[in-house]
Amino acid sequence: EAQVTQNPRYLITVTGKKLTVTCSQNMNHEYMSWYRQDPGLGLRQIYYSMNVEVTDKGDVPEGYKVSRKEKRNFPLILESPSPNQTSLYFCASSQVEYLAKNIQYFGAGTRLSVL
Amino acid sequence: QKEVEQNSGPLSVPEGAIASLNCTYSDRGSQSFFWYRQYSGKSPELIMSIYSNGDKEDGRFTAQLNKASQYVSLLIRDSQPSDSATYLCAAEGRGFQKLVFGTGTRLLVSP
């Protein structure tokens, strides 16, 4: 079954404690992306990756890091989480077959609370 | 000005009616537009994509695009209670690497 898998689904942590949210896709997609979703602000892109070792900032990259060492994995790293990073996070992937047809498949989401 | 704007709703329609959801975008360079459905606490699910001016129909859903007016809409015919969800409009931004989402319109379909 084609899917994007995020772990953990729920996480409560404390300010400053480094954490990693994993994302893995089994569709051999080149493109992967991380979003955060906050009430009234919608989905905002954090980082994206066009392929292995190719990453770039989205709209809200501050406080986050990513890496793309393998095509299937795109972890999101919070080196020193702060309460304003409490949010619902989604990973997405896409096959870039045609430039204009970037249809993204989303993971189930990770609800993060930073105390 | 937000790049993609939607009325947050809720939009309430009775079962069997047509629900009309609207979206405007600011980047005239955007070529591709998408409608996602998101149930509460779940991930967004793509329901329609549209790239050319005019209408695109898929079952009970019709997407409409007017690039001159920078306007995208989604019509849901014969609305069902199971259609109750938040509908996110998205536009391609700064090349195909990025999707810019609106904040979503909450749709409530009453039996």
PDB file of C-alpha atoms in Angstrom:
ATOM      1  CA  GLU A   1       0.000   0.000   0.000  1.00  0.00           C
ATOM      2  CA  ALA A   2       1.282   3.422  -1.024  1.00  0.00           C
ATOM      3  CA  GLN A   3       1.712   5.592   2.029  1.00  0.00           C
ATOM      4  CA  VAL A   4       3.536   8.339   3.852  1.00  0.00           C
ATOM      5  CA  THR A   5       4.316   7.318   7.427  1.00  0.00           C
ATOM      6  CA  GLN A   6       5.052   9.759  10.213  1.00  0.00           C
ATOM      7  CA  ASN A   7       6.223   8.945  13.703  1.00  0.00           C
ATOM      8  CA  PRO A   8       5.361   9.648  16.391  1.00  0.00           C
ATOM      9  CA  ARG A   9       1.714  10.587  15.939  1.00  0.00           C
ATOM     10  CA  TYR A  10       1.599  12.421  19.255  1.00  0.00           C
ATOM     11  CA  LEU A  11       4.448  13.948  21.231  1.00  0.00           C
ATOM     12  CA  ILE A  12       4.603  16.030  24.368  1.00  0.00           C
ATOM     13  CA  THR A  13       7.997  17.435  25.236  1.00  0.00           C
ATOM     14  CA  VAL A  14       9.651  20.242  27.156  1.00  0.00           C
ATOM     15  CA  THR A  15      11.375  23.375  25.960  1.00  0.00           C
ATOM     16  CA  GLY A  16      14.907  22.774  24.743  1.00  0.00           C
ATOM     17  CA  LYS A  17      14.818  18.987  24.474  1.00  0.00           C
ATOM     18  CA  LYS A  18      15.903  17.984  20.983  1.00  0.00           C
ATOM     19  CA  LEU A  19      13.449  15.845  19.040  1.00  0.00           C
ATOM     20  CA  THR A  20      13.081  14.254  15.635  1.00  0.00           C
ATOM     21  CA  VAL A  21       9.883  13.493  13.768  1.00  0.00           C
ATOM     22  CA  THR A  22      10.411  10.841  11.141  1.00  0.00           C
ATOM     23  CA  CYS A  23       8.760  10.654   7.738  1.00  0.00           C
ATOM     24  CA  SER A  24       9.023   7.790   5.302  1.00  0.00           C
ATOM     25  CA  GLN A  25       7.352   7.157   1.947  1.00  0.00           C
ATOM     26  CA  ASN A  26       7.222   3.965  -0.096  1.00  0.00           C
ATOM     27  CA  MET A  27       6.274   5.466  -3.466  1.00  0.00           C
ATOM     28  CA  ASN A  28       9.788   6.335  -4.681  1.00  0.00           C
ATOM     29  CA  HIS A  29       8.814  10.008  -4.753  1.00  0.00           C
ATOM     30  CA  GLU A  30      11.538  12.539  -5.426  1.00  0.00           C
ATOM     31  CA  TYR A  31       9.800  15.420  -3.690  1.00  0.00           C
ATOM     32  CA  MET A  32       9.094  15.574   0.043  1.00  0.00           C
ATOM     33  CA  SER A  33       7.930  18.422   2.220  1.00  0.00           C
ATOM     34  CA  TRP A  34       7.082  19.348   5.801  1.00  0.00           C
ATOM     35  CA  TYR A  35       4.165  21.565   6.799  1.00  0.00           C
ATOM     36  CA  ARG A  36       2.808  22.850  10.049  1.00  0.00           C
ATOM     37  CA  GLN A  37      -0.851  23.616  10.561  1.00  0.00           C
ATOM     38  CA  ASP A  38      -2.085  26.150  13.068  1.00  0.00           C
ATOM     39  CA  PRO A  39      -5.622  27.471  13.664  1.00  0.00           C
ATOM     40  CA  GLY A  40      -6.317  30.513  11.523  1.00  0.00           C
ATOM     41  CA  LEU A  41      -3.007  30.207   9.687  1.00  0.00           C
ATOM     42  CA  GLY A  42      -3.590  27.131   7.583  1.00  0.00           C
ATOM     43  CA  LEU A  43      -0.851  24.887   6.283  1.00  0.00           C
ATOM     44  CA  ARG A  44       2.542  26.517   6.008  1.00  0.00           C
ATOM     45  CA  GLN A  45       5.573  24.924   4.429  1.00  0.00           C
ATOM     46  CA  ILE A  46       8.641  24.484   6.643  1.00  0.00           C
ATOM     47  CA  TYR A  47      11.158  22.771   4.351  1.00  0.00           C
ATOM     48  CA  TYR A  48      11.062  20.783   1.172  1.00  0.00           C
ATOM     49  CA  SER A  49      13.393  18.471  -0.720  1.00  0.00           C
ATOM     50  CA  MET A  50      13.576  17.866  -4.428  1.00  0.00           C
ATOM     51  CA  ASN A  51      15.735  14.754  -4.102  1.00  0.00           C
ATOM     52  CA  VAL A  52      18.469  13.145  -2.024  1.00  0.00           C
ATOM     53  CA  GLU A  53      20.807  15.749  -0.536  1.00  0.00           C
ATOM     54  CA  VAL A  54      18.709  18.605  -2.018  1.00  0.00           C
ATOM     55  CA  THR A  55      16.705  20.608   0.523  1.00  0.00           C
ATOM     56  CA  ASP A  56      15.411  24.167   0.677  1.00  0.00           C
ATOM     57  CA  LYS A  57      13.560  26.454   3.036  1.00  0.00           C
ATOM     58  CA  GLY A  58       9.848  26.972   2.885  1.00  0.00           C
ATOM     59  CA  ASP A  59       7.932  29.820   4.494  1.00  0.00           C
ATOM     60  CA  VAL A  60       8.616  29.101   8.168  1.00  0.00           C
ATOM     61  CA  PRO A  61      11.999  27.330   8.493  1.00  0.00           C
ATOM     62  CA  GLU A  62      13.208  29.029  11.682  1.00  0.00           C
ATOM     63  CA  GLY A  63      13.853  26.565  14.482  1.00  0.00           C
ATOM     64  CA  TYR A  64      13.776  23.494  12.250  1.00  0.00           C
ATOM     65  CA  LYS A  65      16.297  21.344  10.411  1.00  0.00           C
ATOM     66  CA  VAL A  66      15.862  18.598   7.864  1.00  0.00           C
ATOM     67  CA  SER A  67      18.021  16.085   6.068  1.00  0.00           C
ATOM     68  CA  ARG A  68      17.518  13.871   3.019  1.00  0.00           C
ATOM     69  CA  LYS A  69      20.125  11.153   3.020  1.00  0.00           C
ATOM     70  CA  GLU A  70      17.831   8.540   1.495  1.00  0.00           C
ATOM     71  CA  LYS A  71      15.060   9.019  -1.023  1.00  0.00           C
ATOM     72  CA  ARG A  72      12.376   7.483   1.188  1.00  0.00           C
ATOM     73  CA  ASN A  73      13.142   9.378   4.433  1.00  0.00           C
ATOM     74  CA  PHE A  74      12.835  13.041   5.331  1.00  0.00           C
ATOM     75  CA  PRO A  75      13.134  13.630   9.091  1.00  0.00           C
ATOM     76  CA  LEU A  76      12.232  16.922  10.743  1.00  0.00           C
ATOM     77  CA  ILE A  77      14.558  17.950  13.553  1.00  0.00           C
ATOM     78  CA  LEU A  78      13.822  20.454  16.299  1.00  0.00           C
ATOM     79  CA  GLU A  79      17.174  21.142  17.959  1.00  0.00           C
ATOM     80  CA  SER A  80      15.740  23.255  20.777  1.00  0.00           C
ATOM     81  CA  PRO A  81      11.942  23.183  20.714  1.00  0.00           C
ATOM     82  CA  SER A  82       9.999  26.152  22.026  1.00  0.00           C
ATOM     83  CA  PRO A  83       6.293  26.483  22.920  1.00  0.00           C
ATOM     84  CA  ASN A  84       5.587  28.399  19.684  1.00  0.00           C
ATOM     85  CA  GLN A  85       6.425  25.192  17.815  1.00  0.00           C
ATOM     86  CA  THR A  86       3.407  23.488  19.331  1.00  0.00           C
ATOM     87  CA  SER A  87       1.465  22.551  16.229  1.00  0.00           C
ATOM     88  CA  LEU A  88       0.162  19.816  13.958  1.00  0.00           C
ATOM     89  CA  TYR A  89       2.854  18.706  11.534  1.00  0.00           C
ATOM     90  CA  PHE A  90       2.372  16.990   8.197  1.00  0.00           C
ATOM     91  CA  CYS A  91       4.868  15.352   5.918  1.00  0.00           C
ATOM     92  CA  ALA A  92       4.003  15.075   2.232  1.00  0.00           C
ATOM     93  CA  SER A  93       5.559  13.524  -0.838  1.00  0.00           C
ATOM     94  CA  SER A  94       5.067  13.751  -4.563  1.00  0.00           C
ATOM     95  CA  GLN A  95       6.305  12.366  -7.836  1.00  0.00           C
ATOM     96  CA  VAL A  96       7.510  15.196 -10.016  1.00  0.00           C
ATOM     97  CA  GLU A  97       6.377  13.760 -13.324  1.00  0.00           C
ATOM     98  CA  TYR A  98       5.212  16.992 -14.810  1.00  0.00           C
ATOM     99  CA  LEU A  99       6.246  20.397 -13.586  1.00  0.00           C
ATOM    100  CA  ALA A 100       2.699  21.626 -13.116  1.00  0.00           C
ATOM    101  CA  LYS A 101       1.213  18.490 -11.619  1.00  0.00           C
ATOM    102  CA  ASN A 102       2.706  18.448  -8.159  1.00  0.00           C
ATOM    103  CA  ILE A 103       0.052  16.418  -6.385  1.00  0.00           C
ATOM    104  CA  GLN A 104       1.089  15.804  -2.823  1.00  0.00           C
ATOM    105  CA  TYR A 105       0.263  12.830  -0.613  1.00  0.00           C
ATOM    106  CA  PHE A 106       0.124  13.564   3.084  1.00  0.00           C
ATOM    107  CA  GLY A 107       1.071  11.552   6.128  1.00  0.00           C
ATOM    108  CA  ALA A 108      -1.367  11.169   9.045  1.00  0.00           C
ATOM    109  CA  GLY A 109       0.178  14.031  11.005  1.00  0.00           C
ATOM    110  CA  THR A 110       2.132  14.508  14.210  1.00  0.00           C
ATOM    111  CA  ARG A 111       0.599  16.544  16.995  1.00  0.00           C
ATOM    112  CA  LEU A 112       3.423  18.162  18.957  1.00  0.00           C
ATOM    113  CA  SER A 113       3.073  19.978  22.269  1.00  0.00           C
ATOM    114  CA  VAL A 114       6.083  21.820  23.692  1.00  0.00           C
ATOM    115  CA  LEU A 115       5.682  22.750  27.361  1.00  0.00           C
TER     116      LEU A 115
ATOM    117  CA  GLN B   1      -2.505  40.187   1.698  1.00  0.00           C
ATOM    118  CA  LYS B   2      -2.562  36.431   1.975  1.00  0.00           C
ATOM    119  CA  GLU B   3      -1.510  34.593  -1.147  1.00  0.00           C
ATOM    120  CA  VAL B   4      -4.545  32.309  -1.111  1.00  0.00           C
ATOM    121  CA  GLU B   5      -7.709  33.500   0.577  1.00  0.00           C
ATOM    122  CA  GLN B   6     -10.781  31.595   1.616  1.00  0.00           C
ATOM    123  CA  ASN B   7     -13.773  32.417   3.746  1.00  0.00           C
ATOM    124  CA  SER B   8     -13.381  30.415   6.939  1.00  0.00           C
ATOM    125  CA  GLY B   9     -17.101  29.681   7.189  1.00  0.00           C
ATOM    126  CA  PRO B  10     -18.782  27.640   8.386  1.00  0.00           C
ATOM    127  CA  LEU B  11     -20.813  27.217   5.232  1.00  0.00           C
ATOM    128  CA  SER B  12     -24.001  25.393   6.139  1.00  0.00           C
ATOM    129  CA  VAL B  13     -26.077  23.620   3.491  1.00  0.00           C
ATOM    130  CA  PRO B  14     -28.868  21.059   3.743  1.00  0.00           C
ATOM    131  CA  GLU B  15     -28.378  17.531   2.485  1.00  0.00           C
ATOM    132  CA  GLY B  16     -28.900  17.308  -1.265  1.00  0.00           C
ATOM    133  CA  ALA B  17     -28.074  20.959  -1.937  1.00  0.00           C
ATOM    134  CA  ILE B  18     -25.161  22.365  -3.897  1.00  0.00           C
ATOM    135  CA  ALA B  19     -22.268  23.644  -1.796  1.00  0.00           C
ATOM    136  CA  SER B  20     -20.171  26.386  -3.380  1.00  0.00           C
ATOM    137  CA  LEU B  21     -16.698  27.031  -2.013  1.00  0.00           C
ATOM    138  CA  ASN B  22     -14.602  29.936  -3.206  1.00  0.00           C
ATOM    139  CA  CYS B  23     -10.951  30.892  -3.235  1.00  0.00           C
ATOM    140  CA  THR B  24      -8.917  33.798  -4.577  1.00  0.00           C
ATOM    141  CA  TYR B  25      -5.174  33.917  -5.146  1.00  0.00           C
ATOM    142  CA  SER B  26      -2.721  36.760  -5.553  1.00  0.00           C
ATOM    143  CA  ASP B  27       0.125  35.273  -7.624  1.00  0.00           C
ATOM    144  CA  ARG B  28      -0.720  35.632 -11.315  1.00  0.00           C
ATOM    145  CA  GLY B  29       2.139  33.247 -12.081  1.00  0.00           C
ATOM    146  CA  SER B  30       0.369  30.310 -10.427  1.00  0.00           C
ATOM    147  CA  GLN B  31      -0.667  27.723 -12.987  1.00  0.00           C
ATOM    148  CA  SER B  32      -1.954  24.830 -10.913  1.00  0.00           C
ATOM    149  CA  PHE B  33      -4.693  24.773  -8.311  1.00  0.00           C
ATOM    150  CA  PHE B  34      -5.889  22.116  -5.944  1.00  0.00           C
ATOM    151  CA  TRP B  35      -8.746  21.394  -3.578  1.00  0.00           C
ATOM    152  CA  TYR B  36      -8.045  19.259  -0.531  1.00  0.00           C
ATOM    153  CA  ARG B  37     -10.592  17.935   1.950  1.00  0.00           C
ATOM    154  CA  GLN B  38      -9.585  17.642   5.571  1.00  0.00           C
ATOM    155  CA  TYR B  39     -11.669  15.943   8.221  1.00  0.00           C
ATOM    156  CA  SER B  40     -11.109  17.094  11.770  1.00  0.00           C
ATOM    157  CA  GLY B  41      -7.807  15.746  13.099  1.00  0.00           C
ATOM    158  CA  LYS B  42      -6.953  14.034   9.821  1.00  0.00           C
ATOM    159  CA  SER B  43      -4.544  14.758   7.003  1.00  0.00           C
ATOM    160  CA  PRO B  44      -5.542  16.659   3.860  1.00  0.00           C
ATOM    161  CA  GLU B  45      -6.800  14.529   0.995  1.00  0.00           C
ATOM    162  CA  LEU B  46      -6.622  15.728  -2.602  1.00  0.00           C
ATOM    163  CA  ILE B  47     -10.043  15.783  -4.274  1.00  0.00           C
ATOM    164  CA  MET B  48      -9.580  17.968  -7.336  1.00  0.00           C
ATOM    165  CA  SER B  49      -6.854  19.619  -9.370  1.00  0.00           C
ATOM    166  CA  ILE B  50      -7.345  22.151 -12.155  1.00  0.00           C
ATOM    167  CA  TYR B  51      -4.857  23.752 -14.495  1.00  0.00           C
ATOM    168  CA  SER B  52      -6.895  25.402 -17.270  1.00  0.00           C
ATOM    169  CA  ASN B  53      -9.580  28.049 -17.301  1.00  0.00           C
ATOM    170  CA  GLY B  54     -13.068  26.661 -17.173  1.00  0.00           C
ATOM    171  CA  ASP B  55     -14.736  23.770 -15.425  1.00  0.00           C
ATOM    172  CA  LYS B  56     -13.478  20.334 -14.498  1.00  0.00           C
ATOM    173  CA  GLU B  57     -15.944  17.751 -13.300  1.00  0.00           C
ATOM    174  CA  ASP B  58     -15.307  14.594 -11.282  1.00  0.00           C
ATOM    175  CA  GLY B  59     -18.387  12.859  -9.970  1.00  0.00           C
ATOM    176  CA  ARG B  60     -20.250  15.209  -7.649  1.00  0.00           C
ATOM    177  CA  PHE B  61     -17.366  17.686  -7.648  1.00  0.00           C
ATOM    178  CA  THR B  62     -16.762  20.498 -10.136  1.00  0.00           C
ATOM    179  CA  ALA B  63     -13.750  22.768  -9.941  1.00  0.00           C
ATOM    180  CA  GLN B  64     -13.872  26.107 -11.727  1.00  0.00           C
ATOM    181  CA  LEU B  65     -10.890  28.302 -12.590  1.00  0.00           C
ATOM    182  CA  ASN B  66     -10.865  31.877 -13.822  1.00  0.00           C
ATOM    183  CA  LYS B  67      -7.272  33.069 -14.166  1.00  0.00           C
ATOM    184  CA  ALA B  68      -8.256  36.564 -15.269  1.00  0.00           C
ATOM    185  CA  SER B  69     -10.159  37.057 -12.020  1.00  0.00           C
ATOM    186  CA  GLN B  70      -7.690  34.932 -10.024  1.00  0.00           C
ATOM    187  CA  TYR B  71     -10.556  32.898  -8.723  1.00  0.00           C
ATOM    188  CA  VAL B  72     -11.013  29.187  -8.048  1.00  0.00           C
ATOM    189  CA  SER B  73     -14.174  27.510  -6.858  1.00  0.00           C
ATOM    190  CA  LEU B  74     -15.399  24.072  -5.914  1.00  0.00           C
ATOM    191  CA  LEU B  75     -18.999  22.983  -6.330  1.00  0.00           C
ATOM    192  CA  ILE B  76     -20.274  19.915  -4.525  1.00  0.00           C
ATOM    193  CA  ARG B  77     -23.576  18.651  -5.913  1.00  0.00           C
ATOM    194  CA  ASP B  78     -26.011  16.551  -3.898  1.00  0.00           C
ATOM    195  CA  SER B  79     -24.129  17.373  -0.693  1.00  0.00           C
ATOM    196  CA  GLN B  80     -24.022  14.617   1.908  1.00  0.00           C
ATOM    197  CA  PRO B  81     -23.392  14.807   5.664  1.00  0.00           C
ATOM    198  CA  SER B  82     -20.164  12.902   4.974  1.00  0.00           C
ATOM    199  CA  ASP B  83     -18.979  15.935   2.971  1.00  0.00           C
ATOM    200  CA  SER B  84     -18.824  17.923   6.204  1.00  0.00           C
ATOM    201  CA  ALA B  85     -15.154  18.847   6.489  1.00  0.00           C
ATOM    202  CA  THR B  86     -12.746  21.697   5.944  1.00  0.00           C
ATOM    203  CA  TYR B  87     -11.875  22.337   2.310  1.00  0.00           C
ATOM    204  CA  LEU B  88      -8.425  23.723   1.587  1.00  0.00           C
ATOM    205  CA  CYS B  89      -7.657  25.598  -1.595  1.00  0.00           C
ATOM    206  CA  ALA B  90      -4.023  25.494  -2.719  1.00  0.00           C
ATOM    207  CA  ALA B  91      -2.107  27.201  -5.492  1.00  0.00           C
ATOM    208  CA  GLU B  92       1.274  26.394  -6.948  1.00  0.00           C
ATOM    209  CA  GLY B  93       3.677  29.062  -5.788  1.00  0.00           C
ATOM    210  CA  ARG B  94       7.203  29.974  -6.796  1.00  0.00           C
ATOM    211  CA  GLY B  95       7.540  27.091  -9.136  1.00  0.00           C
ATOM    212  CA  PHE B  96       6.218  23.641  -8.614  1.00  0.00           C
ATOM    213  CA  GLN B  97       8.223  23.068  -5.474  1.00  0.00           C
ATOM    214  CA  LYS B  98       5.704  24.798  -3.277  1.00  0.00           C
ATOM    215  CA  LEU B  99       2.004  24.664  -2.602  1.00  0.00           C
ATOM    216  CA  VAL B 100       0.462  27.709  -0.949  1.00  0.00           C
ATOM    217  CA  PHE B 101      -2.622  26.862   1.057  1.00  0.00           C
ATOM    218  CA  GLY B 102      -5.553  28.942   2.112  1.00  0.00           C
ATOM    219  CA  THR B 103      -6.799  28.656   5.670  1.00  0.00           C
ATOM    220  CA  GLY B 104      -9.739  26.529   4.595  1.00  0.00           C
ATOM    221  CA  THR B 105     -13.526  26.762   4.551  1.00  0.00           C
ATOM    222  CA  ARG B 106     -15.481  24.631   6.961  1.00  0.00           C
ATOM    223  CA  LEU B 107     -18.496  22.988   5.337  1.00  0.00           C
ATOM    224  CA  LEU B 108     -21.408  21.632   7.378  1.00  0.00           C
ATOM    225  CA  VAL B 109     -24.030  19.515   5.624  1.00  0.00           C
ATOM    226  CA  SER B 110     -27.096  18.940   7.733  1.00  0.00           C
ATOM    227  CA  PRO B 111     -29.334  15.860   7.272  1.00  0.00           C
TER     228      PRO B 111
END
